[in-house]
Coordinates of C-alpha atoms in Angstrom, one line a residue:
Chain A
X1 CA -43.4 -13.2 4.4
X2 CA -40.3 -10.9 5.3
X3 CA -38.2 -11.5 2.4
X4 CA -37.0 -10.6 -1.0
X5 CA -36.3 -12.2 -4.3
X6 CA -32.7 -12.5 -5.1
X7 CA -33.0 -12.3 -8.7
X8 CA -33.4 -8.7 -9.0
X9 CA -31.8 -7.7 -6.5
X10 CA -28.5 -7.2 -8.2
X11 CA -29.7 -3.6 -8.3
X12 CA -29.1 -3.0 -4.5
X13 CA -25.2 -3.1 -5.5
X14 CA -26.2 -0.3 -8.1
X15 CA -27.6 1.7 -4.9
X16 CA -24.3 0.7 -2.9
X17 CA -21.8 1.5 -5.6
X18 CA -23.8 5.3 -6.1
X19 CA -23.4 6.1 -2.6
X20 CA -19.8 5.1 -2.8
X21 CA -19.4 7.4 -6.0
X22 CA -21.2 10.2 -4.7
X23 CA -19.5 10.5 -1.3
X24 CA -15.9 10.1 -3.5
X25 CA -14.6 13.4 -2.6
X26 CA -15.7 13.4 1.4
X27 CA -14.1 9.7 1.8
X28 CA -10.8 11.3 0.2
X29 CA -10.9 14.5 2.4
X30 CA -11.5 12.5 5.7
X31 CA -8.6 9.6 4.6
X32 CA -6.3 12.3 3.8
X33 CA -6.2 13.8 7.5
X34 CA -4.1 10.7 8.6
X35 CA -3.7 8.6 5.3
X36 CA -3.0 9.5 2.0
X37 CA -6.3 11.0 0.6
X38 CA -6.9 8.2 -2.0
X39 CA -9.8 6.3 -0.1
X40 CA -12.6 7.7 -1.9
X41 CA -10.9 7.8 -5.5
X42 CA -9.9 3.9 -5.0
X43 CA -13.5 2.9 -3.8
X44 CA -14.8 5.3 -6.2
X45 CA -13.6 3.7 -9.3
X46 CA -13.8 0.1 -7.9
X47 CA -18.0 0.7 -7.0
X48 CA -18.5 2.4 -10.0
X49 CA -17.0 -0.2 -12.2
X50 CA -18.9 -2.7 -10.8
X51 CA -21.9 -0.7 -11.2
X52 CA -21.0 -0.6 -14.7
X53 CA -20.6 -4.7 -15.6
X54 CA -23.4 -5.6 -13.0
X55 CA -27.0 -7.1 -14.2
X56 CA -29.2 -5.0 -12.0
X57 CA -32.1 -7.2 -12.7
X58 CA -29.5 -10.0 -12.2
X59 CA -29.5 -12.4 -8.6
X60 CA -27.6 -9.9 -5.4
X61 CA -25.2 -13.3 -5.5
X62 CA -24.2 -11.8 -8.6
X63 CA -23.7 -8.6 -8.5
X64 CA -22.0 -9.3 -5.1
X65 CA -19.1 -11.7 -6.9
X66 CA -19.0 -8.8 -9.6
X67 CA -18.0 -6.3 -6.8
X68 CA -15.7 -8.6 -5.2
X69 CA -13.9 -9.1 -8.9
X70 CA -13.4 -5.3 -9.9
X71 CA -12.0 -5.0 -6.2
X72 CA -9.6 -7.7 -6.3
X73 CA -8.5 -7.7 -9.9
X74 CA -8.4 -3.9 -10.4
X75 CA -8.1 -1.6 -7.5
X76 CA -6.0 -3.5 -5.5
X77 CA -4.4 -1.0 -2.0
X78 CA -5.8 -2.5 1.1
X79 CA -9.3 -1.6 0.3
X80 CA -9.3 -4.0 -2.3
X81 CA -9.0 -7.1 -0.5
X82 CA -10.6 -6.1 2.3
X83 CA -13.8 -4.6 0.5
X84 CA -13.2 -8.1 -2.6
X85 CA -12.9 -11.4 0.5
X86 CA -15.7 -9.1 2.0
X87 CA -18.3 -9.1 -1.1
X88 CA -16.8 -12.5 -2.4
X89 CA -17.8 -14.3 0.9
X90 CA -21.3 -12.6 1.0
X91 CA -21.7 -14.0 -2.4
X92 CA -20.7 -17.5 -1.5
X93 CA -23.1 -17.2 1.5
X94 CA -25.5 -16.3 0.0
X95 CA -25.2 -18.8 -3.5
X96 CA -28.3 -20.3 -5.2
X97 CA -30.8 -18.9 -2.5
X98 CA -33.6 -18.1 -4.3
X99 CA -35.3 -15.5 -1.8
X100 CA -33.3 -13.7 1.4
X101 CA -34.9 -12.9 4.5
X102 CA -33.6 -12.1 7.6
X103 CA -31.7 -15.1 8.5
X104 CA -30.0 -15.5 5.4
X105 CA -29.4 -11.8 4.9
X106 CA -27.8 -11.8 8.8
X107 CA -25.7 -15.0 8.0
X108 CA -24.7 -13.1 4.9
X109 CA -23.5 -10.1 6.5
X110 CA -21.6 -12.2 9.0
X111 CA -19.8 -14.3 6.7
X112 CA -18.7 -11.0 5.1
X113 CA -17.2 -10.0 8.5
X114 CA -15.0 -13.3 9.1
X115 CA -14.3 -13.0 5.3
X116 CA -12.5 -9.6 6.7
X117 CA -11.4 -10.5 9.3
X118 CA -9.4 -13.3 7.8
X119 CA -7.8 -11.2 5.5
X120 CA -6.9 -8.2 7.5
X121 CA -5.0 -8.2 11.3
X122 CA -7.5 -5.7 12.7
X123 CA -9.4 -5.9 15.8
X124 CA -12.6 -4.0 17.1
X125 CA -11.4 -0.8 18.5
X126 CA -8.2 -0.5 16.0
X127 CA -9.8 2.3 14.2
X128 CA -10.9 0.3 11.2
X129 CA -13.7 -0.3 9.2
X130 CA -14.2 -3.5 11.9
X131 CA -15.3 -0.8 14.4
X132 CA -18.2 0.0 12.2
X133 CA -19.2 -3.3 10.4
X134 CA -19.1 -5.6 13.9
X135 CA -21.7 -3.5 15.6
X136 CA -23.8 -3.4 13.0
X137 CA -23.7 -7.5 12.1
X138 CA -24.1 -8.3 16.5
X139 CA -27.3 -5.7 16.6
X140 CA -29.1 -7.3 13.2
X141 CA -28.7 -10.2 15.1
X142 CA -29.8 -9.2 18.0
X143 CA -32.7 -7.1 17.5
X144 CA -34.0 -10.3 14.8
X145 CA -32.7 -12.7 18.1
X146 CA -35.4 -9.9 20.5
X147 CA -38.6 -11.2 18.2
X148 CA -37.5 -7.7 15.6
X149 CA -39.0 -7.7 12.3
X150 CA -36.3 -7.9 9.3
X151 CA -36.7 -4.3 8.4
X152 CA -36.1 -3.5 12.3
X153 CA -33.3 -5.2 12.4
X154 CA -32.3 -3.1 9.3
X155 CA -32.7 -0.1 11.0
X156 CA -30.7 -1.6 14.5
X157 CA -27.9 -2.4 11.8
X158 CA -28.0 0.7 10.2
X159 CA -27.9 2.5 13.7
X160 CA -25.3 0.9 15.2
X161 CA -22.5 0.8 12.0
X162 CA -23.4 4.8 12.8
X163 CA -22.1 4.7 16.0
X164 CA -19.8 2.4 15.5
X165 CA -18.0 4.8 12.6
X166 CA -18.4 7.8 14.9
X167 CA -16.6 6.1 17.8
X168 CA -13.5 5.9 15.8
X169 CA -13.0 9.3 16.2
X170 CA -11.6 9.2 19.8
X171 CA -9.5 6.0 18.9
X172 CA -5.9 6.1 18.0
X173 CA -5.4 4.0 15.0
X174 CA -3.3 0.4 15.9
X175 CA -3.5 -1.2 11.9
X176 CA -3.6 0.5 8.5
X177 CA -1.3 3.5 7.1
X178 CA -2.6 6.0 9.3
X179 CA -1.3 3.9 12.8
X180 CA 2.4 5.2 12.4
X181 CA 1.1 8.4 13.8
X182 CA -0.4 7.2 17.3
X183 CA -2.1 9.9 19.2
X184 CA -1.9 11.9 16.4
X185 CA -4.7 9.6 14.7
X186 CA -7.2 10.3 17.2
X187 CA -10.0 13.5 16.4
X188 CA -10.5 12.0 13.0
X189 CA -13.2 9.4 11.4
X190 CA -11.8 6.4 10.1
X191 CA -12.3 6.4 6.2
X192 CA -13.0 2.7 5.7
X193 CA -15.6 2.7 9.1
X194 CA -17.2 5.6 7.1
X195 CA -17.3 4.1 3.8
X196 CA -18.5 0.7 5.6
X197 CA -21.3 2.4 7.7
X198 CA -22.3 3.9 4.2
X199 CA -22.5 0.3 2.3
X200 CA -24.7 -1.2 5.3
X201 CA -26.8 2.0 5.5
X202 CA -27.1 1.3 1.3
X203 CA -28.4 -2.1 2.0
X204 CA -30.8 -1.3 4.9
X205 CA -32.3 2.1 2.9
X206 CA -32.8 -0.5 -0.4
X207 CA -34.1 -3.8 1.1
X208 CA -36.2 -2.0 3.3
X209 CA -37.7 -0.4 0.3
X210 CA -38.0 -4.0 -1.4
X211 CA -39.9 -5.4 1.8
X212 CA -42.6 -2.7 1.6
Chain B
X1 CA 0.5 24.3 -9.0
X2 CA 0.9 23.5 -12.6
X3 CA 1.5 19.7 -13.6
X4 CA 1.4 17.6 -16.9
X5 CA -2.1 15.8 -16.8
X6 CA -4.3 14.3 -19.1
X7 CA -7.0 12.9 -17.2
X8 CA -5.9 12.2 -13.6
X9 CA -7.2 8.8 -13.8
X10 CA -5.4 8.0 -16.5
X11 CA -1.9 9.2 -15.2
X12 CA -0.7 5.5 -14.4
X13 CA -1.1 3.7 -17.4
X14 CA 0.5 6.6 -19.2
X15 CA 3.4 6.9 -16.7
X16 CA 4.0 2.7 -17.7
X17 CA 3.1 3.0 -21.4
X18 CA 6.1 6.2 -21.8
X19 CA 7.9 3.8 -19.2
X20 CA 8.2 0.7 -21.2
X21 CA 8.4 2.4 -24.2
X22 CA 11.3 4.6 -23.1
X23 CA 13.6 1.6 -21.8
X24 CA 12.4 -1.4 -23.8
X25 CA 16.1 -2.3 -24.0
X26 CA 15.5 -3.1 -20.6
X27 CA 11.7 -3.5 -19.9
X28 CA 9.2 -4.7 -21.8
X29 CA 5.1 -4.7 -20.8
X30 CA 3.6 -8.3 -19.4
X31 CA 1.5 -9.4 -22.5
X32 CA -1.6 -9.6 -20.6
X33 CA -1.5 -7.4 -18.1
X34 CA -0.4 -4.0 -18.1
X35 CA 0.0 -3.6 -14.7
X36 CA 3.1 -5.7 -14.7
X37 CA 6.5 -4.5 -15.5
X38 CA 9.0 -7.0 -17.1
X39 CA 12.4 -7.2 -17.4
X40 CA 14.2 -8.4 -20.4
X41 CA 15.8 -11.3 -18.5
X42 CA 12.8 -12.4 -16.3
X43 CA 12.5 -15.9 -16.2
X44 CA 15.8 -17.3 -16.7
X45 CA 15.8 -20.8 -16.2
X46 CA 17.1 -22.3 -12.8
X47 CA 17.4 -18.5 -11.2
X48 CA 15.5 -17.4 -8.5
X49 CA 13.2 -14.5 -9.9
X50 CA 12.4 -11.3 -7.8
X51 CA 9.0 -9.4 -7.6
X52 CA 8.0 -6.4 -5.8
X53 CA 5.7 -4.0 -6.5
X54 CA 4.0 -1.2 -4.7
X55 CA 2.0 2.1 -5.6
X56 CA 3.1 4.3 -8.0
X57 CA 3.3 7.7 -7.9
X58 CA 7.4 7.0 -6.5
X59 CA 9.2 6.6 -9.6
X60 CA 11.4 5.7 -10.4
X61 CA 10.8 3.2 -8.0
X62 CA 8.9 0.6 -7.9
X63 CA 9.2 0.0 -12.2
X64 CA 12.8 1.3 -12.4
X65 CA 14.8 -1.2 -10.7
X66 CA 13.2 -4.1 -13.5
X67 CA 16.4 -4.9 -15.3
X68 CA 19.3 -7.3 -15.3
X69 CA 20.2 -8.7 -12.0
X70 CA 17.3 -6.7 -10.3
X71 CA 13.9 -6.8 -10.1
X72 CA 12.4 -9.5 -12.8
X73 CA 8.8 -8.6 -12.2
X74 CA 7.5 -5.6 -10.7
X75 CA 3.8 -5.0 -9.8
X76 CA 1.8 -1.4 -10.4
X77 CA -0.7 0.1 -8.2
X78 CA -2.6 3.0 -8.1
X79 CA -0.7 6.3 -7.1
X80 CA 0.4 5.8 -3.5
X81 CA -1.6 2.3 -3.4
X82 CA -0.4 -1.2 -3.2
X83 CA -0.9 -3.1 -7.0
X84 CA -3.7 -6.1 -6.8
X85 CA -3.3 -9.6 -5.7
X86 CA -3.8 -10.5 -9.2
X87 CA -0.4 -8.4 -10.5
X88 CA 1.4 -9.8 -7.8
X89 CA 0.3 -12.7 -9.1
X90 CA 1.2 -12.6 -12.8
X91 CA 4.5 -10.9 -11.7
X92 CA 5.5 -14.5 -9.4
X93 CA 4.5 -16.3 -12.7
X94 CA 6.6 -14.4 -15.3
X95 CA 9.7 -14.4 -12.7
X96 CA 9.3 -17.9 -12.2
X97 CA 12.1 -19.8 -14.1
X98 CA 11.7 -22.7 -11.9
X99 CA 13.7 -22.0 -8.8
X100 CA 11.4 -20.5 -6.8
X101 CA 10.4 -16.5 -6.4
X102 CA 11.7 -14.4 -3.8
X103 CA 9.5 -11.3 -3.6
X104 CA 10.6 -8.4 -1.9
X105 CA 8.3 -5.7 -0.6
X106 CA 7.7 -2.7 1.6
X107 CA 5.6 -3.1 5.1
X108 CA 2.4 -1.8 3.9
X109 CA -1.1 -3.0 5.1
X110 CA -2.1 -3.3 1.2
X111 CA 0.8 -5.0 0.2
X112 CA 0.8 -7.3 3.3
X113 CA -2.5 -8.4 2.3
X114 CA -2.1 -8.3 -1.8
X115 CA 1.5 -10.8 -1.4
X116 CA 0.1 -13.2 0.8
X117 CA -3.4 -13.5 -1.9
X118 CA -0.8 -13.7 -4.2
X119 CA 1.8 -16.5 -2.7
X120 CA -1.5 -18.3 -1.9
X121 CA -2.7 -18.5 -5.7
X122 CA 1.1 -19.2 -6.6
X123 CA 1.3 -22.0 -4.5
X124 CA -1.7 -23.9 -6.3
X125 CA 0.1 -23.0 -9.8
X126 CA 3.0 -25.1 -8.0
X127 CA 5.5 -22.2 -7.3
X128 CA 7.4 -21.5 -4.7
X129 CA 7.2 -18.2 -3.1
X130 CA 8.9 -16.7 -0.1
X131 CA 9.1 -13.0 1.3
X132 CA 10.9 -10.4 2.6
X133 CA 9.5 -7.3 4.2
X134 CA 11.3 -3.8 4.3
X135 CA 11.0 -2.3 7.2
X136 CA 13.8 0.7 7.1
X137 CA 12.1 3.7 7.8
X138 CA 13.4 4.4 11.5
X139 CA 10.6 7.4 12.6
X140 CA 7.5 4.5 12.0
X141 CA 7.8 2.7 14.7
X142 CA 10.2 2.7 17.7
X143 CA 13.4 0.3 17.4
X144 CA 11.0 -2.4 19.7
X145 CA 8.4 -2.6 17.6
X146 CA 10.8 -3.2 14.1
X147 CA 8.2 -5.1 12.8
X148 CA 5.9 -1.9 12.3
X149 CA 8.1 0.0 10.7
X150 CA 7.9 1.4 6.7
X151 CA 9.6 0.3 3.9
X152 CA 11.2 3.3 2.1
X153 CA 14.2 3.6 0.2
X154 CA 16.1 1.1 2.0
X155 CA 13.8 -1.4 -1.0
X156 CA 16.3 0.2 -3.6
X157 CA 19.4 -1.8 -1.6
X158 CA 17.0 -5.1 -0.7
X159 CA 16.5 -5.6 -4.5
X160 CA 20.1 -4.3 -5.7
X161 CA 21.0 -7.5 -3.3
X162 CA 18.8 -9.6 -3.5
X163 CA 18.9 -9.8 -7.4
X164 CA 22.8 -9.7 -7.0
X165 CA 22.5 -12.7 -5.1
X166 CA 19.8 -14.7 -7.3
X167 CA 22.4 -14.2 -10.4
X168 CA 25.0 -15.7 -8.7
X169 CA 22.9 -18.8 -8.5
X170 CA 22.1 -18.8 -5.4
X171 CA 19.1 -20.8 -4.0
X172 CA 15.6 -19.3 -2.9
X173 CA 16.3 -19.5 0.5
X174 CA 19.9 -18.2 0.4
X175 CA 18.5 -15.1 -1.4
X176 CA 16.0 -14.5 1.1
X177 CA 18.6 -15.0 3.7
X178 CA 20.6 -12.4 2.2
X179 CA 18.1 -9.7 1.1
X180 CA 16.6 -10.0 4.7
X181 CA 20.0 -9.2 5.7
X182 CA 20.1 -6.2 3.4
X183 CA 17.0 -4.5 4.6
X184 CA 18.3 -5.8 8.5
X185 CA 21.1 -3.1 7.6
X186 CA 19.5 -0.4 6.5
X187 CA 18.0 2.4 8.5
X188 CA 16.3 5.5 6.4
X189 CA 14.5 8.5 7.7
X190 CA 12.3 11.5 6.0
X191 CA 12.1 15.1 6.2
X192 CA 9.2 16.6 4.5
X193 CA 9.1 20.6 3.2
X194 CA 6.2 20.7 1.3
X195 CA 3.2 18.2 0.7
X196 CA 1.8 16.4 -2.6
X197 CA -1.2 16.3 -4.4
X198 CA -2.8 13.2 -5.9
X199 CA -3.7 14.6 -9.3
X200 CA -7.4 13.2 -8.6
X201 CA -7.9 14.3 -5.5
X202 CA -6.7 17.4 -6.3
X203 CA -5.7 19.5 -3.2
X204 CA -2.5 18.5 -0.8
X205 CA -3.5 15.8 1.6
X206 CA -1.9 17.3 4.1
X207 CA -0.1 21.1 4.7
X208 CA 3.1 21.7 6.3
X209 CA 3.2 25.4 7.0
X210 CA 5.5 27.7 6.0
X211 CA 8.9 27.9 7.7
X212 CA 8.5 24.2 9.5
X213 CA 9.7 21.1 8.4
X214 CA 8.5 17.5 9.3
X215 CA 11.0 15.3 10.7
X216 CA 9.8 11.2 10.4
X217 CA 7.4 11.9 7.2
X218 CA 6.3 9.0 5.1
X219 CA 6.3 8.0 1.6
X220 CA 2.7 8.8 1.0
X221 CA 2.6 12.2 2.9
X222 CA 2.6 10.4 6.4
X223 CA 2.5 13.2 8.7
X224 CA 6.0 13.0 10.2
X225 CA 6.6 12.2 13.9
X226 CA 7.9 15.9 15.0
X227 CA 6.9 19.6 13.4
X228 CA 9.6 22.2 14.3
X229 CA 11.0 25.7 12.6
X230 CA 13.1 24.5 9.3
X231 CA 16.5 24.6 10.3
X232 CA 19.8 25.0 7.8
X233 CA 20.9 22.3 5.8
X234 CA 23.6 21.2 7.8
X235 CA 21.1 21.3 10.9
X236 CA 18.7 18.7 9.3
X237 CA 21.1 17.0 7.5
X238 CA 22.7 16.7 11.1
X239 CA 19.6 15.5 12.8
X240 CA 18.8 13.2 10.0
X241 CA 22.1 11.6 10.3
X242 CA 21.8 11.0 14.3
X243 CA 18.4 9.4 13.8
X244 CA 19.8 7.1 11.5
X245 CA 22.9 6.0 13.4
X246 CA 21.2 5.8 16.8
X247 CA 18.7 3.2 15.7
X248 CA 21.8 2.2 14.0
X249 CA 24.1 1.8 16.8
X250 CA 27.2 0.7 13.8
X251 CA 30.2 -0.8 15.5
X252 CA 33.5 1.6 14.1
X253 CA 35.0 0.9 11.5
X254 CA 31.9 -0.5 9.3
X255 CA 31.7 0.2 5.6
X256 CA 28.2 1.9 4.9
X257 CA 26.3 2.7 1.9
X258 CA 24.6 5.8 1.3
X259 CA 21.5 6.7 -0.4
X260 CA 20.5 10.3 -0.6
X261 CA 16.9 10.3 -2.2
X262 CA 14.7 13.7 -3.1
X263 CA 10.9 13.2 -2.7
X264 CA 10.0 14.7 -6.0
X265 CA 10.0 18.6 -5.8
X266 CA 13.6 19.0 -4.5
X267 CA 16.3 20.2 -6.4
X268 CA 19.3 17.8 -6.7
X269 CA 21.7 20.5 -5.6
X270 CA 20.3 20.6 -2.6
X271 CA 20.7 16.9 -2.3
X272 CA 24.2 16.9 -2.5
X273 CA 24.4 19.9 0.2
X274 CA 22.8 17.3 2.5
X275 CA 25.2 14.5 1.5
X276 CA 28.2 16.0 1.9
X277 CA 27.4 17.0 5.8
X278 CA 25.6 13.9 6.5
X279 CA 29.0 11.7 4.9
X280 CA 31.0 14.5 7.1
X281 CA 29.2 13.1 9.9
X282 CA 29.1 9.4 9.4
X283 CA 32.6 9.5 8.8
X284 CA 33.0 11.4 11.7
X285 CA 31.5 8.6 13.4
X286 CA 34.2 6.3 12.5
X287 CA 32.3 4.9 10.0
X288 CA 33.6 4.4 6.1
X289 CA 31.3 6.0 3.2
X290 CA 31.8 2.9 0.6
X291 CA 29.6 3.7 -2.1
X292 CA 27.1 6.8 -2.1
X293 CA 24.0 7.3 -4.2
X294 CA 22.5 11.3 -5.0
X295 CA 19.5 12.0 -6.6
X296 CA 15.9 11.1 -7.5
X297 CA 16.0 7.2 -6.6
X298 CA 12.6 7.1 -5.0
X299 CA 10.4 10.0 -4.9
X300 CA 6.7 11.0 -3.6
X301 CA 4.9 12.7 -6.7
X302 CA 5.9 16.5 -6.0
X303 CA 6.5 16.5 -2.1
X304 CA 9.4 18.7 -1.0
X305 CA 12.1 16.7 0.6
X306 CA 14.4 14.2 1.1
X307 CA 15.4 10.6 2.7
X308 CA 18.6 9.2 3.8
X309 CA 19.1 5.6 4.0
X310 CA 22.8 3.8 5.7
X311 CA 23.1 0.6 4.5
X312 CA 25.9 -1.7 6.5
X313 CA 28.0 -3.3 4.7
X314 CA 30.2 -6.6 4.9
X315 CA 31.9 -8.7 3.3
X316 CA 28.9 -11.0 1.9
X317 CA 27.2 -7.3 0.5
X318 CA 30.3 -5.7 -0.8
X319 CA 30.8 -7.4 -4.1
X320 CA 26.8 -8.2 -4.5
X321 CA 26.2 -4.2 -4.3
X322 CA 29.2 -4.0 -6.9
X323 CA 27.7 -5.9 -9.3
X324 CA 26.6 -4.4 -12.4
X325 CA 22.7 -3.9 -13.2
X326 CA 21.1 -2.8 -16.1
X327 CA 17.8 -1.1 -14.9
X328 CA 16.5 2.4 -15.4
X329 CA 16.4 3.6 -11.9
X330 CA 20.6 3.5 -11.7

């Protein structure tokens, strides 16, 4: 059977959040060529908090809500409540499942999107984090929908939040700090599609691990 | 360059601890969160209470303008971003003296989403919140698009207003009404000289070479909206001026206020070289220099620069702008 335990799974948000801390100074330097360079400090200190007060060996529903309350009680900017109603509704999707396979991991990941999307004004091709985290939510479905094995659809997800954070380097930024400068926007990877592709790519890389 | 650090990520609590500590004639720390700036009158029964907040890094705004017949609440963020949902919060609930809260903010995607978390959890603890949104900063967006635009230092006149008006008793809505007129008559614009570094970070988020200038820059190192050879004083203070009063377009005769702001790094001398051409040239105008302001009012860490904000005023304004405060930032 294609699935894993939730209790115990806590630890993937370990894996997330040392990504996130690792990659601290590269989210900073790509922010601050059209935003203020802060991207990577803010998510830095959010993720590694978390990673702190989390029970590793604890449920992923868990660790999730932890996330979600370091984000929206202590970082705050626009990453916080983005990144916290992101987490917070992944959580609630998630709640008192017991195992997670690939349907409830890809209704878990969607949930997460609309939990973004009701929050923020952005819109796929805005040159937001959106650009990277839709694609990668349609192809898990998608490649699970094409008869795709869970970890497959891991790697379609993986893929396509990829390509979807590289594309927003020919867009011109419409929401966020950095769309005051219009065409001036444009030649540069959106930080929060970056940091987004690098949470999916965290879950994929772990889970896939846990299924093998 | 050299600055005063401890450890960088440290550098906000510090700034609020010397902060409150420094003006607790005026100030004082929430008791539970310190991440909320109080002033000593918050809270007054029957008066509307003001909140903003905003990232810090720009003092002495967002904290300084907590006082008497100002700000009753203000919120702390990170260094150039917006405080949490949850300081917005507590601020709404310490200003609250049972007449509602008006908060009064700067168009910022963090903020946006932080204030209206924020009204939301105020609403189930039964208070009554309502907003206003600056939106001064003229080079942001084009005049069509007002609702895009940056709030800058046009805030400081919003919440001299607005907490004018809620001391005079006035209801929620009629302070809204009025601080949305406030902001409604301001225009500001930037010119940046030289770029800041977030101590944590560590290196300038962006460079502004030698000899240029930035015309349009933001409060957070925005890049600005046109790069050319830095001119003379007069010459920007010139082109600074027109930007503001074309977006403007001030019928003759009108009674303005003036706000002169450095971003951090530039000397106040050089402040008042600006002012005096730029007044030279809104009077010039046919306009009427009422009341003028100089100096550090709300700054971006160590960038090199200045801002110039017009405020229109009228009848309504006059005597609300007179008022006396007691906050640190004045």
């Amino acid at each position: 059977m294609q699935e894993i335990n939730n209790k115990g799974a806590g630890g993937i948000i370990s894996g997330v959040a040392a990504v996130i801390v690792d990659n601290k100074a590269y989210l900073s330097e790509i922010d601050g060529k059209i935003g203020d360079g802060d991207h990577g400090v803010n998510m830095a200190k959010g993720f590694g908090r978390a990673a702190d007060r989390l029970d590793p060996e604890g449920t992923l529903t868990e660790a999730l809500q932890v996330l979600s309350d370091v984000l929206m009680s202590e970082i705050g900017g626009s990453m916080g409540p983005l990144y916290g109603m992101m987490f917070s509704d992944m959580a609630d999707s998630l709640g008192e499942a017991e195992t997670i396979d690939a349907a409830k991991f890809g209704a878990m990941i969607r949930a997460g999107l609309e939990g973004v999307q009701d929050i923020g004004s952005a819109k796929v091709g805005d040159k937001t984090l959106l650009d990277a985290f839709t694609p990668a939510v349609d192809a898990f479905d998608a490649s699970i929908a094409a008869g795709n094995t869970f970890p497959e659809a891991l790697v379609a997800m993986k893929a396509a939040a990829e390509t979807g954070r590289d594309s927003t380097i020919d867009m011109v930024a419409k929401v966020g700090r950095s769309s005051r400068l219009g065409e001036r926007s444009r030649g540069v990877l959106d930080a929060g599609a970056t940091s987004c592709a690098m949470i999916l790519g965290a879950f994929a890389e772990d889970i896939t691990a846990r299924l093998s | 360059m050299q600055r005063f650090i401890n450890n960088p990520d440290d550098i906000v609590d510090e700034t609020v601890a010397g902060f409150v500590r420094a003006h607790s004639d005026m100030v004082k720390l929430d008791a539970e969160n310190n991440r909320v700036v109080l002033s000593q009158w918050a809270g007054e029964k029957d008066r509307v209470g003001i909140v903003t907040g905003g990232g810090s890094g720009h003092e002495p705004a967002f904290i300084g303008y907590t006082g008497k017949n100002m700000v009753d609440a203000t919120a702390v963020g990170e260094l150039f971003s917006s405080p949490t949902a949850k300081s917005f919060h507590d601020c709404i609930k310490a200003a609250n003296g049972g007449a509602g809260v008006a908060v009064l903010y700067g168009n910022y995607a963090g903020d946006n989403m932080n204030v209206k978390m924020a009204a939301k959890m105020a609403k189930r603890d039964g208070i009554e919140v309502k907003t206003v949104v600056a939106n001064d900063d003229v080079c942001s967006a084009p005049a069509t698009e007002r609702e895009k635009r940056r709030g800058v230092a046009g805030e400081i006149m919003m919440w001299k207003i607005g907490g004018a008006k809620a001391a005079t008793g006035a209801s929620l809505d009629e302070v809204i009404a009025t601080a949305q007129k406030a902001i409604d008559n301001c225009r500001s614009v930037g010119v940046g000289l030289g770029p800041c570094t977030l101590p944590a970070v560590g290196h300038p988020n962006f460079e502004i070479e030698p000899g240029k200038m930035e015309v349009g820059i933001g409060h957070h190192g925005e890049p600005g909206t046109r790069v050319e050879e830095l001119k003379t004083a007069n010459e920007v203070a010139d082109d600074m001026t027109r930007i503001v009063l074309d977006d403007h377009n001030l019928p003759a005769g009108t009674e303005v206020a003036v706000l002169v702001s450095g971003l951090g790094a530039t000397p106040v001398d050089e402040l008042y070289v600006l002012f005096d051409r730029m007044a030279s040239q809104i009077e010039a105008a046919g306009l009427k220099v009422y009341k003028a302001y100089v100096g550090n009012y709300f700054t971006s860490l160590e960038m090199v620069g200045a801002t110039l904000t017009v405020l229109a005023l009228d009848d309504e304004l006059k005597p609300l702008l007179d008022m006396d405060t007691a906050c640190p930032g004045f």
